[in-house]
Coordinates of C-alpha atoms in Angstrom, one line a residue:
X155 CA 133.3 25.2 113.1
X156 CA 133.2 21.9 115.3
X157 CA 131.4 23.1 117.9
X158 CA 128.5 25.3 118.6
X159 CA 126.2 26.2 121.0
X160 CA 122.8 28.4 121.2
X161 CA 121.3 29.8 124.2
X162 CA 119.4 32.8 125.6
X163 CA 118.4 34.2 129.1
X164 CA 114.3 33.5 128.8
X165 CA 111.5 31.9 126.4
X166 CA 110.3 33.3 123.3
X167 CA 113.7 34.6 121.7
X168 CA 113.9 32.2 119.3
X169 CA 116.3 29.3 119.8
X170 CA 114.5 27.1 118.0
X171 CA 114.3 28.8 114.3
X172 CA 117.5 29.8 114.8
X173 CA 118.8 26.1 115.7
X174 CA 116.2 24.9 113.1
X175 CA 117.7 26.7 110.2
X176 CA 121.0 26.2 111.2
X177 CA 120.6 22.5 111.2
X178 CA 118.8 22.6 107.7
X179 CA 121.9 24.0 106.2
X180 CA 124.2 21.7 107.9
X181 CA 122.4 18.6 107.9
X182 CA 124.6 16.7 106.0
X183 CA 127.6 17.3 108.8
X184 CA 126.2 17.7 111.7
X185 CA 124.7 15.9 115.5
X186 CA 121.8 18.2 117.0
X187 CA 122.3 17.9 121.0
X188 CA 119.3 19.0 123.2
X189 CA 119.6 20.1 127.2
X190 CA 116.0 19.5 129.4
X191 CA 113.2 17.6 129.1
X192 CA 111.2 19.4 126.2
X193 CA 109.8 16.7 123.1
X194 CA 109.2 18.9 120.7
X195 CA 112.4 20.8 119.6
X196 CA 114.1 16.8 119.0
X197 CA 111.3 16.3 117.1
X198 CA 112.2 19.4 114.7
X199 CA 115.5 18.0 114.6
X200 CA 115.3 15.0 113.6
X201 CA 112.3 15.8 110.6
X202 CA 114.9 18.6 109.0
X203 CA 118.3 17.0 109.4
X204 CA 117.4 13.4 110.0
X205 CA 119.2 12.7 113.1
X206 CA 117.9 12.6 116.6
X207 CA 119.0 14.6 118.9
X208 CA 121.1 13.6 121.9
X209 CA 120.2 14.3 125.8
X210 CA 122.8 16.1 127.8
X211 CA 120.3 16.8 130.5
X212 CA 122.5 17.1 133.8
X213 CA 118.9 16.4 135.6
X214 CA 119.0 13.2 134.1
X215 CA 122.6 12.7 134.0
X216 CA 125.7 13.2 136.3
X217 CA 128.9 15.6 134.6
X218 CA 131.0 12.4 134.0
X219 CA 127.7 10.8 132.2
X220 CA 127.4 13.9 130.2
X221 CA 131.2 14.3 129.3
X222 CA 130.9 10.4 127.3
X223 CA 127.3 11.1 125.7
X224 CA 128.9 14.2 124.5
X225 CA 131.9 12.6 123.5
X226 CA 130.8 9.5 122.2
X227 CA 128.1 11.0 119.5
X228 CA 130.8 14.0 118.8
X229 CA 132.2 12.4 115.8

């Protein structure tokens, strides 16, 4: 799988233990993306997989800025 993503229609249904243990068990292959300005979940990504997570915030960022973040840290 080269590609995944997690979502869910309101708080509390737990994205983060699910993305959590998925990026345990793949840390050695993968690059944790986050979307919106919370600090915390980055923080859980980077202490179980040792990456930091990357920003595709479309608040912060126009489509076409989005599109080469993705791209570029999609290796």
């Amino acid at each position: 799988m080269k590609n995944l993503c997690i979502s869910a229609t309101a708080s509390n249904q737990g994205k983060t233990i699910l993305t959590t243990a998925l990026l345990y068990h793949f840390k050695k292959s993968v690059r944790p993306f986050k979307i919106g300005p919370d600090f915390i979940d980055p923080q859980f990504h980077k202490r179980v997989c040792g990456t930091s997570s990357v920003n595709l915030d479309s608040f912060i960022y126009n489509e076409s800025q989005v599109k080469w973040i993705y791209n570029h840290y999609n290796n």
